[in-house]
XYZ file of C-alpha atoms in Angstrom:
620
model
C -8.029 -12.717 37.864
C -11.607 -10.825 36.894
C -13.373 -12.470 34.203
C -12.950 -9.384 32.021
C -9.066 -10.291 32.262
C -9.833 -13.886 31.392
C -12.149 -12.825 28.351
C -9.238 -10.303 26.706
C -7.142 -12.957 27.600
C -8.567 -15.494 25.502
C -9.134 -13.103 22.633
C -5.384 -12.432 22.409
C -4.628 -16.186 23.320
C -6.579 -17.654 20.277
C -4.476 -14.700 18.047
C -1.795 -16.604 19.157
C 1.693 -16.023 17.739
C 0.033 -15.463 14.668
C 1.669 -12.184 13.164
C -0.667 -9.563 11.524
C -3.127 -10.853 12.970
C -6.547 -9.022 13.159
C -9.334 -9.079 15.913
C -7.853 -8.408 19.160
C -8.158 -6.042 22.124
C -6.235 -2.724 21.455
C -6.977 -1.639 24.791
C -5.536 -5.112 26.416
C -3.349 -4.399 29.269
C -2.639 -0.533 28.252
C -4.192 0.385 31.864
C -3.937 -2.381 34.331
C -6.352 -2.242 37.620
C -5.460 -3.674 40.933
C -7.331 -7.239 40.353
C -5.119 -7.811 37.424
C -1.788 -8.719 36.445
C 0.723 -5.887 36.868
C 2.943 -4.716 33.575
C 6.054 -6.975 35.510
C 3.885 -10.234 36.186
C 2.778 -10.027 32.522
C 6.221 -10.092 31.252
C 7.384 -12.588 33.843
C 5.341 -14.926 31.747
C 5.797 -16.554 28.226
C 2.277 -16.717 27.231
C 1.298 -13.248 27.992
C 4.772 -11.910 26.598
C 4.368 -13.727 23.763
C 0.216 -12.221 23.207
C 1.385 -8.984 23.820
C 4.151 -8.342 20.949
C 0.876 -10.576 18.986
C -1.175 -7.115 19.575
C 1.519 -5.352 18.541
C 2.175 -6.849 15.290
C -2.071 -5.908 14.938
C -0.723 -2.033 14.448
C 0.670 -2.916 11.310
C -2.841 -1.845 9.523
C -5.278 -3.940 7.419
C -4.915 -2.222 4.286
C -6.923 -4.741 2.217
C -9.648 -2.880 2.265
C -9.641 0.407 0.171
C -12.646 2.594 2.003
C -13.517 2.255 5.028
C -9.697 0.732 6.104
C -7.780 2.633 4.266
C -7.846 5.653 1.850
C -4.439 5.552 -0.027
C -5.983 4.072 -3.586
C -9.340 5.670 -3.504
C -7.811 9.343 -2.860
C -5.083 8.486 -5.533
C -5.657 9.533 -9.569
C -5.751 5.487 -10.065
C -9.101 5.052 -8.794
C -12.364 5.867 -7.435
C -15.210 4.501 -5.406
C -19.231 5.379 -6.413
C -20.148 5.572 -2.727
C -20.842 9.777 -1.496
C -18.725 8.784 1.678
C -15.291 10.120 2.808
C -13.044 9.314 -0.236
C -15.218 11.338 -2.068
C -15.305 14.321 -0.157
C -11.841 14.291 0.152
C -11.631 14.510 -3.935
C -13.309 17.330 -4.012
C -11.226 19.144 -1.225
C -14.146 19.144 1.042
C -12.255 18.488 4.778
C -10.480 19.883 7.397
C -7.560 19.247 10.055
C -10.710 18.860 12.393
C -12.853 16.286 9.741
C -10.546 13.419 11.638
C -10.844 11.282 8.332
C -7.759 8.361 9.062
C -7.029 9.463 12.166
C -3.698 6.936 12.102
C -1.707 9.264 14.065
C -3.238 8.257 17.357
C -3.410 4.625 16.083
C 0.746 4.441 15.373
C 1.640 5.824 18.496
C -0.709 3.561 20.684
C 1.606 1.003 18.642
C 4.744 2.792 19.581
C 3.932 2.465 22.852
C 3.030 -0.975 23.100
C 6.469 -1.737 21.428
C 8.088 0.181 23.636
C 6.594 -1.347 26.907
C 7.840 -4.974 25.750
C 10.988 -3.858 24.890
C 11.928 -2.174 28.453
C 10.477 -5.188 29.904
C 10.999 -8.518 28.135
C 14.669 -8.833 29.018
C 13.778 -10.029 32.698
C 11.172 -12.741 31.649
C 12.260 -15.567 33.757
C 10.140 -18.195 32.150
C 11.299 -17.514 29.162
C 15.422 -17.882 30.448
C 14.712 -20.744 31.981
C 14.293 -22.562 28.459
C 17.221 -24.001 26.502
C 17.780 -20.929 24.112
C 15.705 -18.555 26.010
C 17.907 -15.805 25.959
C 18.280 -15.575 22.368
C 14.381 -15.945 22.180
C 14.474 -12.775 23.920
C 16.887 -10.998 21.622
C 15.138 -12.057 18.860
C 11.470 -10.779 20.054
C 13.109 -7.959 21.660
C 14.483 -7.051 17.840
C 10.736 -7.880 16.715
C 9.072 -5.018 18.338
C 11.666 -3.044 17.329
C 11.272 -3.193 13.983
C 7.285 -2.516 14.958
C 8.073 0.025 16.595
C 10.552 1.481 13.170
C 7.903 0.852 10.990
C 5.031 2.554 12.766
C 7.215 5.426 12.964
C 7.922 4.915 8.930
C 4.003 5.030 8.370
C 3.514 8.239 10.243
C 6.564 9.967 8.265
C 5.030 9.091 4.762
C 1.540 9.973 5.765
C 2.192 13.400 8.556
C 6.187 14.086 7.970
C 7.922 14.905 10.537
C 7.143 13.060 13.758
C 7.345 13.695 17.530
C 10.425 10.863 18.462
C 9.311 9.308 21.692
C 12.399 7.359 22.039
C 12.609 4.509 24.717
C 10.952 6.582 27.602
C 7.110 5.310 28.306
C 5.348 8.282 28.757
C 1.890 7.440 30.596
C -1.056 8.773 28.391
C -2.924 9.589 31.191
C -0.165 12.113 32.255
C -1.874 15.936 32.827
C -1.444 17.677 29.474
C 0.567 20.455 31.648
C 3.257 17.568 31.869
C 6.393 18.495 30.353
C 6.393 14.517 28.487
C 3.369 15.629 26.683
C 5.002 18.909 25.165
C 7.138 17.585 23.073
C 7.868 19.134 19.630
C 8.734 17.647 16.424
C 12.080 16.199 15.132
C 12.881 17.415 11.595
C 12.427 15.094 8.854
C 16.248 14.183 8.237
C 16.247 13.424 12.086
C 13.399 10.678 11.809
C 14.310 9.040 9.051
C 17.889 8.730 10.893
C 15.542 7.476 13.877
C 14.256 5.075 11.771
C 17.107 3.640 10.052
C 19.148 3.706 13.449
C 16.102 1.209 14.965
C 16.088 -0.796 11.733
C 19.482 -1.476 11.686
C 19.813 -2.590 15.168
C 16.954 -4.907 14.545
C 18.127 -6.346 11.822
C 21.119 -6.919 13.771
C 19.540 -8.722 16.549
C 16.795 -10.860 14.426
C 18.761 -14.483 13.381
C 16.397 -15.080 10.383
C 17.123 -13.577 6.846
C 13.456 -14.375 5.360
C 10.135 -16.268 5.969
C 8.674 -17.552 2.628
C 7.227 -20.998 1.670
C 9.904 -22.441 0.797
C 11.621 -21.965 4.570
C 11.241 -24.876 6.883
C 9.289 -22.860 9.234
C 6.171 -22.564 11.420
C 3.413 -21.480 9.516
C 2.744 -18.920 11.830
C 5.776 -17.258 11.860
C 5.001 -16.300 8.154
C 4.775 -12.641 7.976
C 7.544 -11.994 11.576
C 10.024 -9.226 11.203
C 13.030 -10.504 9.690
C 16.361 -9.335 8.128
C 15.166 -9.024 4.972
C 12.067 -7.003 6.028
C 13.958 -4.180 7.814
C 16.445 -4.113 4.411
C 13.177 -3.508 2.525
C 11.527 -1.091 5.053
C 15.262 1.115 4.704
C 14.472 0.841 0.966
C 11.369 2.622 0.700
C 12.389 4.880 3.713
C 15.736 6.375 1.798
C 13.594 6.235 -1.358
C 10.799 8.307 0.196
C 13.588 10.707 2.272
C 15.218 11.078 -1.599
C 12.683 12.280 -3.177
C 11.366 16.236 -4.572
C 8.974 16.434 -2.125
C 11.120 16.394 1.018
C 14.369 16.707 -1.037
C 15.308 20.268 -1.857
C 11.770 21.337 -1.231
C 11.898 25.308 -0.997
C 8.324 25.890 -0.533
C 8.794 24.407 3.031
C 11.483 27.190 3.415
C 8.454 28.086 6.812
C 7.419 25.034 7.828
C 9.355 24.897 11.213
C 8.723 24.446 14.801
C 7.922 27.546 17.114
C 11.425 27.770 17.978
C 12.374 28.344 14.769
C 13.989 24.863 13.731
C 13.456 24.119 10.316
C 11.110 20.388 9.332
C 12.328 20.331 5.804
C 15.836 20.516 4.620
C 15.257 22.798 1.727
C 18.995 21.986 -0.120
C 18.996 19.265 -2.651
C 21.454 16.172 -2.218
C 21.699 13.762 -4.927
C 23.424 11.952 -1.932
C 20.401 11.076 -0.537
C 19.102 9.248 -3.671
C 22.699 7.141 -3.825
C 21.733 6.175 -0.416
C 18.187 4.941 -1.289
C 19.652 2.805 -3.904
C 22.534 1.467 -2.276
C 19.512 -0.258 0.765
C 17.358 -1.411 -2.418
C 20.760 -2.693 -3.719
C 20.931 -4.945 -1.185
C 17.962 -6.463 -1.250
C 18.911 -7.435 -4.410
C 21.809 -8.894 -3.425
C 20.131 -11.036 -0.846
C 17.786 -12.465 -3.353
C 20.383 -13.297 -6.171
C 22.345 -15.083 -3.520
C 19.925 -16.911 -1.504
C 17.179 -18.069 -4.074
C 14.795 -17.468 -1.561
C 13.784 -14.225 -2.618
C 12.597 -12.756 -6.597
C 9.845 -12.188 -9.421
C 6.848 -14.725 -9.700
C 6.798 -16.385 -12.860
C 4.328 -19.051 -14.435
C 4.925 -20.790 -17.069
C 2.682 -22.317 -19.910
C 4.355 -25.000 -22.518
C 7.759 -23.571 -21.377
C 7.339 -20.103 -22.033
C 6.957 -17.033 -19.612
C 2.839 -16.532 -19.539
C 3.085 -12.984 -18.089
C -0.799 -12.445 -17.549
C -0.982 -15.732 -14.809
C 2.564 -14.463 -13.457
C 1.428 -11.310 -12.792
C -2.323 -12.498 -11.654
C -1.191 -15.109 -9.159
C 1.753 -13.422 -7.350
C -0.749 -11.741 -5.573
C -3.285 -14.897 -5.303
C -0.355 -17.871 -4.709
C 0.195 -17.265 -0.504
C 3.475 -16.730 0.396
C 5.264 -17.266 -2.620
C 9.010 -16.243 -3.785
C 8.322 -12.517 -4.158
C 6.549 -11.569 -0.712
C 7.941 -9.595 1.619
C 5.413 -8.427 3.926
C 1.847 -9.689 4.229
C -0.831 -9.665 6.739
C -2.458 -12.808 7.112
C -5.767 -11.657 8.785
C -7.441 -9.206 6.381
C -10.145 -7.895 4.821
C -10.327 -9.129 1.310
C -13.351 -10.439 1.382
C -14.850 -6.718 1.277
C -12.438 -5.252 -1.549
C -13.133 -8.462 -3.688
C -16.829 -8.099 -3.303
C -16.470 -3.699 -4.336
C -14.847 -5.168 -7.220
C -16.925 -7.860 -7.873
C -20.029 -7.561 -10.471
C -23.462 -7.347 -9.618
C -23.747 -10.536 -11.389
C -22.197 -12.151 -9.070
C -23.649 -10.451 -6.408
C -20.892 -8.049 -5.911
C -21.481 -4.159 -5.765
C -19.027 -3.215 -8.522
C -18.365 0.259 -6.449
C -14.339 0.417 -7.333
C -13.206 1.889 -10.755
C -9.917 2.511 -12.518
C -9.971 6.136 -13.829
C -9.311 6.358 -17.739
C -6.406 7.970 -17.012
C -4.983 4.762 -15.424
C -6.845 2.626 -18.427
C -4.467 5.282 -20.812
C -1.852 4.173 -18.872
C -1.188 0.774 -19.912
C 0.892 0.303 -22.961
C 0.275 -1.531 -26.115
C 1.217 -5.287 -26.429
C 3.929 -3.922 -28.461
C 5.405 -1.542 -25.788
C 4.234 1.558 -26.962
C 2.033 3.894 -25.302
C -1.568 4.471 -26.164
C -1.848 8.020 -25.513
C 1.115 10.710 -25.697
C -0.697 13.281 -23.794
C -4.075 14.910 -23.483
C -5.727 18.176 -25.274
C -7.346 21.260 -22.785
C -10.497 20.025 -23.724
C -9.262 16.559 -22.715
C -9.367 14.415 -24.913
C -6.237 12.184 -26.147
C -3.904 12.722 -28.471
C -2.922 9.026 -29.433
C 0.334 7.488 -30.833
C 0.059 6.777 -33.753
C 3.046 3.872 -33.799
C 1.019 2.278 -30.989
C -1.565 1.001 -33.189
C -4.317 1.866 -30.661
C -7.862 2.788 -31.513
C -10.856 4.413 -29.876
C -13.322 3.630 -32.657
C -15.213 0.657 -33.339
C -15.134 -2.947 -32.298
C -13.384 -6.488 -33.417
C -13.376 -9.947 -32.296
C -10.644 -10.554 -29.926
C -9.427 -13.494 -27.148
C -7.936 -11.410 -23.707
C -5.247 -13.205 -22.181
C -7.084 -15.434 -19.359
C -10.177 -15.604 -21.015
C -11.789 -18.598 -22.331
C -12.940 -17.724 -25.550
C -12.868 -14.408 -28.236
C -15.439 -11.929 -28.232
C -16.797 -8.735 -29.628
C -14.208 -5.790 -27.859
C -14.487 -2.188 -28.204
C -10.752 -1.467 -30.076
C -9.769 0.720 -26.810
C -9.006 -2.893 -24.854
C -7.304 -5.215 -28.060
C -3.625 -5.930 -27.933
C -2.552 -4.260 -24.523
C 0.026 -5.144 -22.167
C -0.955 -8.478 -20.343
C -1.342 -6.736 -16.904
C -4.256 -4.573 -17.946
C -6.369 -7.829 -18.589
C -5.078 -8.862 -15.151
C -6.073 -5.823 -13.567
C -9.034 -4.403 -15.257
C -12.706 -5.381 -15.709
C -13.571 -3.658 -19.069
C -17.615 -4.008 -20.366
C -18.067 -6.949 -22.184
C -15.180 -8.973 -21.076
C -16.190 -12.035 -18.740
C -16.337 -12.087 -15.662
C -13.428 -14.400 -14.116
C -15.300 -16.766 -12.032
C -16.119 -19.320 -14.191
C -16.571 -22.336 -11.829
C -19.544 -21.042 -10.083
C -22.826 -21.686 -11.316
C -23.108 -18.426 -13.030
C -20.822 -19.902 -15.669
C -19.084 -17.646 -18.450
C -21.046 -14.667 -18.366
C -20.299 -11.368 -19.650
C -20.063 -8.167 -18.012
C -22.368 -5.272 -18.572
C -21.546 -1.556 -17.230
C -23.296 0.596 -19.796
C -26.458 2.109 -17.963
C -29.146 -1.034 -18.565
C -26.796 -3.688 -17.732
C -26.505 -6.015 -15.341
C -23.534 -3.898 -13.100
C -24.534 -0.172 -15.183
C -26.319 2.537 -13.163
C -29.632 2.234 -13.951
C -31.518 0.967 -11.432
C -28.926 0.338 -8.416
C -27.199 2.480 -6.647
C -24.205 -0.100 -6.693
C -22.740 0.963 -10.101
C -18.650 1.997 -10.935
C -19.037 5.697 -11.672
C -15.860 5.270 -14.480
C -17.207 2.226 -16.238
C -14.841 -0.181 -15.232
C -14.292 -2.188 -11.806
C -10.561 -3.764 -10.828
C -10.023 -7.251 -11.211
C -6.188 -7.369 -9.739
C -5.921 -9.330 -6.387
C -9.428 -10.878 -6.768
C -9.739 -14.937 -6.759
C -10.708 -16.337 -10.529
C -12.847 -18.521 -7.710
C -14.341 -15.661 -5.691
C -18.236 -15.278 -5.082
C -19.886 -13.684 -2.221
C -21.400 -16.678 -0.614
C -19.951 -19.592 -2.493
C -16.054 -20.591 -1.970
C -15.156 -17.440 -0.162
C -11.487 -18.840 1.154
C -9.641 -16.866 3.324
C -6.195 -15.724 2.185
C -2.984 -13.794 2.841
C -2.883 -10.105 1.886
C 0.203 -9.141 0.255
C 1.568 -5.828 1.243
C 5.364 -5.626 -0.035
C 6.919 -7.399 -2.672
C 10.037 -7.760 -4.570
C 8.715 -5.981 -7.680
C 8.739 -2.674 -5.802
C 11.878 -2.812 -4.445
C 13.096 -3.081 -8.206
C 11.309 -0.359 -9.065
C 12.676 1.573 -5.969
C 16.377 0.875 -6.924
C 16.057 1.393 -10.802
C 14.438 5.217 -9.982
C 16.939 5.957 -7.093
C 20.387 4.977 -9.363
C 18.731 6.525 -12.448
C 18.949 10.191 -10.218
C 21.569 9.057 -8.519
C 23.830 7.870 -11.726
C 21.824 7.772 -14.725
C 24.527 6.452 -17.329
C 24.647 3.019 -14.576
C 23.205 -0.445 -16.850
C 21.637 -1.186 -13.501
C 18.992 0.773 -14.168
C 17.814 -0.633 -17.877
C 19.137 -4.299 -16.765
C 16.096 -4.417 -13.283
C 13.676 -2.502 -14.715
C 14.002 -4.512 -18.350
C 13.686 -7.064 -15.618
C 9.924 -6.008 -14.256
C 8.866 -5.306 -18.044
C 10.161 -8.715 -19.159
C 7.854 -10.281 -16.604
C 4.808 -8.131 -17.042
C 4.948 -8.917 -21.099
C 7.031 -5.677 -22.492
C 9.816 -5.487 -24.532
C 13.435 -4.296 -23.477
C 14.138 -0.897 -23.272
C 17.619 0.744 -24.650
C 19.524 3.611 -25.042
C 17.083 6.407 -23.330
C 18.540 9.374 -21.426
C 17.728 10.116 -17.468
C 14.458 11.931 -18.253
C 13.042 9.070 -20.415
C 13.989 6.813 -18.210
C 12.461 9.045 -15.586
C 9.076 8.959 -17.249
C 9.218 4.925 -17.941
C 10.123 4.255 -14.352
C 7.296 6.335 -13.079
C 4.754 4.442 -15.317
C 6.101 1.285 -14.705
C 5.815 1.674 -10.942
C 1.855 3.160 -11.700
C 1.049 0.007 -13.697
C 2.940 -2.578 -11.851
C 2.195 -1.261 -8.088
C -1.376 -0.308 -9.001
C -3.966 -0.925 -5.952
C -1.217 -1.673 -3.758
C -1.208 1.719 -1.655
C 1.495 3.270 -3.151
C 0.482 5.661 -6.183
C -1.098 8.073 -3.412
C 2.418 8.832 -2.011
C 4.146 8.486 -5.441
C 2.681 11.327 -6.737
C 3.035 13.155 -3.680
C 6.582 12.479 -3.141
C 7.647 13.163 -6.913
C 5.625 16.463 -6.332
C 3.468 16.255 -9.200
C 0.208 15.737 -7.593
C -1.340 19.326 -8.693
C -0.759 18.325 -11.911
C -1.992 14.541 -11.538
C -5.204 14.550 -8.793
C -6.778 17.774 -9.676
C -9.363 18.250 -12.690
C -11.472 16.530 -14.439
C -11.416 12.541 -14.356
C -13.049 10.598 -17.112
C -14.525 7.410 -17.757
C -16.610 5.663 -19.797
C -20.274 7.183 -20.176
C -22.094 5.231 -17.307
C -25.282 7.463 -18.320
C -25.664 5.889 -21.804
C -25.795 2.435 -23.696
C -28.125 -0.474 -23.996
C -25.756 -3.158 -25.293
C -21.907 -3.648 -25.192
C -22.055 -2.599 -28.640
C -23.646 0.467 -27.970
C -21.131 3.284 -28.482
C -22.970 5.679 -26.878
C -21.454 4.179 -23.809
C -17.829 3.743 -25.570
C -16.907 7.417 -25.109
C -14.564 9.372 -22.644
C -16.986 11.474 -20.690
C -16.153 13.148 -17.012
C -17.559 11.587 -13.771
C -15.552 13.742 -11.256
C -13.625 16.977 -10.874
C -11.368 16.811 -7.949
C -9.309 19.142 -6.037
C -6.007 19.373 -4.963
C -4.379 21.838 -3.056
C -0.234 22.290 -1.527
C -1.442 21.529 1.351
C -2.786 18.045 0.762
C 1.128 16.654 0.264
C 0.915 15.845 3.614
C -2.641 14.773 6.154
C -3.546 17.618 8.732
C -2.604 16.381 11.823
C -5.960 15.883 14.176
C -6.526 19.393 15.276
C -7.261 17.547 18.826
C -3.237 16.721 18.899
C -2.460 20.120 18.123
C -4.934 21.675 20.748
C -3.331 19.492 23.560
C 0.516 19.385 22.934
C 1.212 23.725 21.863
C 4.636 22.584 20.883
C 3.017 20.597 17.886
C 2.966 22.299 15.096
C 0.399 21.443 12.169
C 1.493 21.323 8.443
C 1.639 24.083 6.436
C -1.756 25.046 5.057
C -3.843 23.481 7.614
């Protein structure tokens, strides 16, 4: 073997088994030249069969990151990021199908592939039957990658639509692009989600485990392996996605077909398809009311439901009872330090808009703000008991003592402390040698604008998913990132049976379920539309920063209304003190565009040069 082999080797070798894991060779034994292995020998051998589906797990993306990674929460109405980089010019409608921003096309099929190749070829790995339960080893990896290979498939339909369906056949990338295998044309988007759940179902068939979580007496590096339970959850979201307005009865796609006339969209409603999505979220459900192994974080303090560390830790306690997916190689370390102070030598760089802060309801259920004037500013509810003038002494759930708070942050829902870094709140690291400090975003503080170019534009920074014992350089612990839970697939069954069958008590009993543990009353007796708008704002304030509020709003086909505009914050241009209320007022950082094109990512205008059967999306 060359020493190159040997070196790519060892990077994949000290991956290991590990799933999700990060760092290795993309490139590893795609092309294979005459002084190494062949694509047989590889897959003659245990070792190298077992590094390969290893690199193929590494397609499922690091989304820890929200920037440079991935784009999902900075490009959603949630968020935004001070740096002038690609986010931002996205906001403001300033790209192309040719800009190439999150080029993951290219990087899901490259994944495809590389699922593909190990299932044509594991099946004859004769070190592998040679063990004791070899052959079922086989099945079971086998089933792995194809469950990879259904979920890269489910990334590219929520992000491009409609999807060129390789199928089993491995087409050689370095094929001429004259070559009939690289002309292929696009299956509608009925057809690949019926892809999809056709591959999911015959994984989930093959796989022998229901669910890896701590409590499992398992290796710890099968944490995060496909299982039963994860292809049940991927179907979930799938059938949810395929259900709703955007792809659902969409008329306005009435053109979007291939050159031979065959229609992407199905442009004819069916309620059917939102009965479906709930009956695959259904039983999830079912699994974890059964098994035990499966359901909502709670905490407790003196015997009673403390919904602020509940909902803090279930993203902070590895591998606990609500995970469902998580990669265990990440990039956290960068997200916590954009949402980290400068204080504590963070660069404070990732802000909640105040339309997300507006969001969160009142300790007493209630919302803060009913809707907003032309001129933008709120009009408030007035049985909320919320205020946007002056200031009074008050303890935030998780903090260690009351201070002076601007009215805007007293008595919300505990998930908003969990979640948001407000000015003069403390900063949650209070074992380092900083100590309890409070934080300062108005323009002279310590994190404001004035004099660093590392400033939150809205006046805020997140707080969710970050370590009450993060800092920079001291105690930086490496840790699990947490990409599906059980919380959404509540959320996904609750919204699918209220459209599906609105009158059904399954739909007040799980969401009442989600509130209870997040600190909010019960709801009763609202009617599909109310129930409409609470599920939607539970799923924005629950899910927030988890990558889904992007394709929420796209999906539900509101995003013209919800990401274009002005977005406000608090005045990062003023203030001396956090009493200063020149600070303390609504003012607009950004106005961003959105246009009906932006539902779904241009395609790389490369992909459509080369393959003339490939269509791109309407409006690109």
């Amino acid at each position: 073997m060359s020493s190159l082999y040997n070196y790519l080797l060892k990077i994949l070798m000290i991956a290991g088994i590990a799933a999700l894991s990060a760092g290795c060779s993309k490139k590893f034994l795609d092309q294979v030249p005459d002084d190494m292995l062949t694509v047989e020998e590889v897959f003659n051998r245990r070792d190298l069969s077992e590094a390969w589906l290893a690199n193929t797990y590494n397609y499922i993306r690091d989304e820890a990151h929200r920037t440079n990674d991935t784009p999902w929460d900075v490009l959603s109405d949630d968020c935004d990021v001070s740096q002038r980089n690609a986010p931002y010019r996205v906001n403001l409608g300033n790209w192309n199908a040719s800009s190439n921003y999150w080029n993951f096309w290219d990087h899901y099929y490259k994944g495809i592939r590389t699922a593909t190749t190990f299932i044509n070829h594991i099946d004859g790995n004769q070190e592998i039957l040679k063990e004791r339960e070899g052959a079922a080893l086989i099945k079971r990896r086998k089933a792995e990658a194809r469950f990879l290979r259904a979920f890269f498939y489910s990334e590219l339909l929520k992000q491009y639509g409609p999807f060129i369906i390789l199928g089993d056949e491995e087409i050689d990338p370095d094929l001429p692009l004259t070559d009939p295998a690289m002309q292929m044309a696009r299956s509608s988007y009925d057809e690949c989600v019926e892809y999809i759940i056709a591959e999911l179902n015959q994984a989930e068939t093959d796989l022998d485990v229901e669910h890896y979580y701590n409590g499992d007496a398992v290796l710890e590096n099968d944490m995060g392996r496909a299982s039963k339970l994860l292809c049940k959850a991927i179907k979930s979201k799938l059938l949810l996605y395929a259900a709703s307005p955007l792809v659902n009865g969409n008329t306005e796609y009435a053109g979007f077909k291939n050159h031979d006339g065959k229609a992407l969209i199905n442009t004819t409603y069916d309620v059917s398809k939102w009965a479906r999505a709930a009956e695959a979220a259904k039983a999830v459900i079912d699994y974890a009311e059964t098994s035990g192994k499966l359901g909502l974080y709670k905490k407790y303090t003196n015997g009673v439901l403390d919904p602020y560390l509940s909902y803090r830790d279930a993203f902070l306690d590895s591998w606990n009872i609500e995970w469902i997916l998580a990669r265990d190689k990440n990039n956290l370390s960068s997200y916590q330090r954009s949402s980290t102070p400068r204080l504590a030598n963070g660069y404070a760089s990732m802000g909640p808009t105040q339309q997300l802060i507006d969001a969160y309801r009142m300790a007493n259920g209630e919302s803060p703000v009913l809707r907003y004037n032309s001129d933008g500013s709120p009009v408030i509810n007035s049985a909320s008991g919320y205020s946007e003038t002056g200031f009074s002494s008050y303890r935030a759930p998780g903090s260690t003592r009351s201070k002076n708070t601007f009215n805007m942050y007293i008595n919300r829902e505990p998930r908003f402390y969990a979640t948001v870094t407000y000015s003069g709140s403390d900063w949650i690291n209070t074992t380092s040698s900083l100590g309890v400090r409070e934080i300062e975003l108005y323009y002279t503080g310590e994190s404001g604008k004035g004099g660093s170019h590392d400033y939150s534009e809205t006046g805020y920074i997140f707080r969710k998913n970050i370590s009450p014992t993060y800092h920079p350089t001291q105690n930086n612990v490496a840790r699990p990132f947490v990409m599906m839970r059980y919380a959404e697939i509540l959320l996904n069954y609750v919204e699918a049976l209220n459209e599906a069958q609105p009158s059904h008590p399954d739909v007040l009993k799980y969401l009442n379920q989600v509130r209870e543990r997040g600190g909010l009353p019960a709801l009763a007796g609202l009617d599909q539309a109310e129930l409409r708008r609470q599920i939607r704002t539970e799923r924005r304030i629950e899910l927030t920063m988890e990558q889904l509020r992007y394709f929420d709003t796209r999906r539900w086909k509101i995003a013209e209304q919800t990401d274009a505009g002005a977005f406000y914050g608090m005045n990062v241009e003023g203030g001396t003190s956090n009493s200063d209320l020149n600070f303390f007022k609504r003012t607009r950082f950004e106005t961003r565009v959105f246009r009906k094109s932006f539902y779904f990512f241009p395609i790389p205008q490369t992909e459509v040069q080369r393959n003339p059967n490939l269509v791109q999306n309407p409006g690109w």
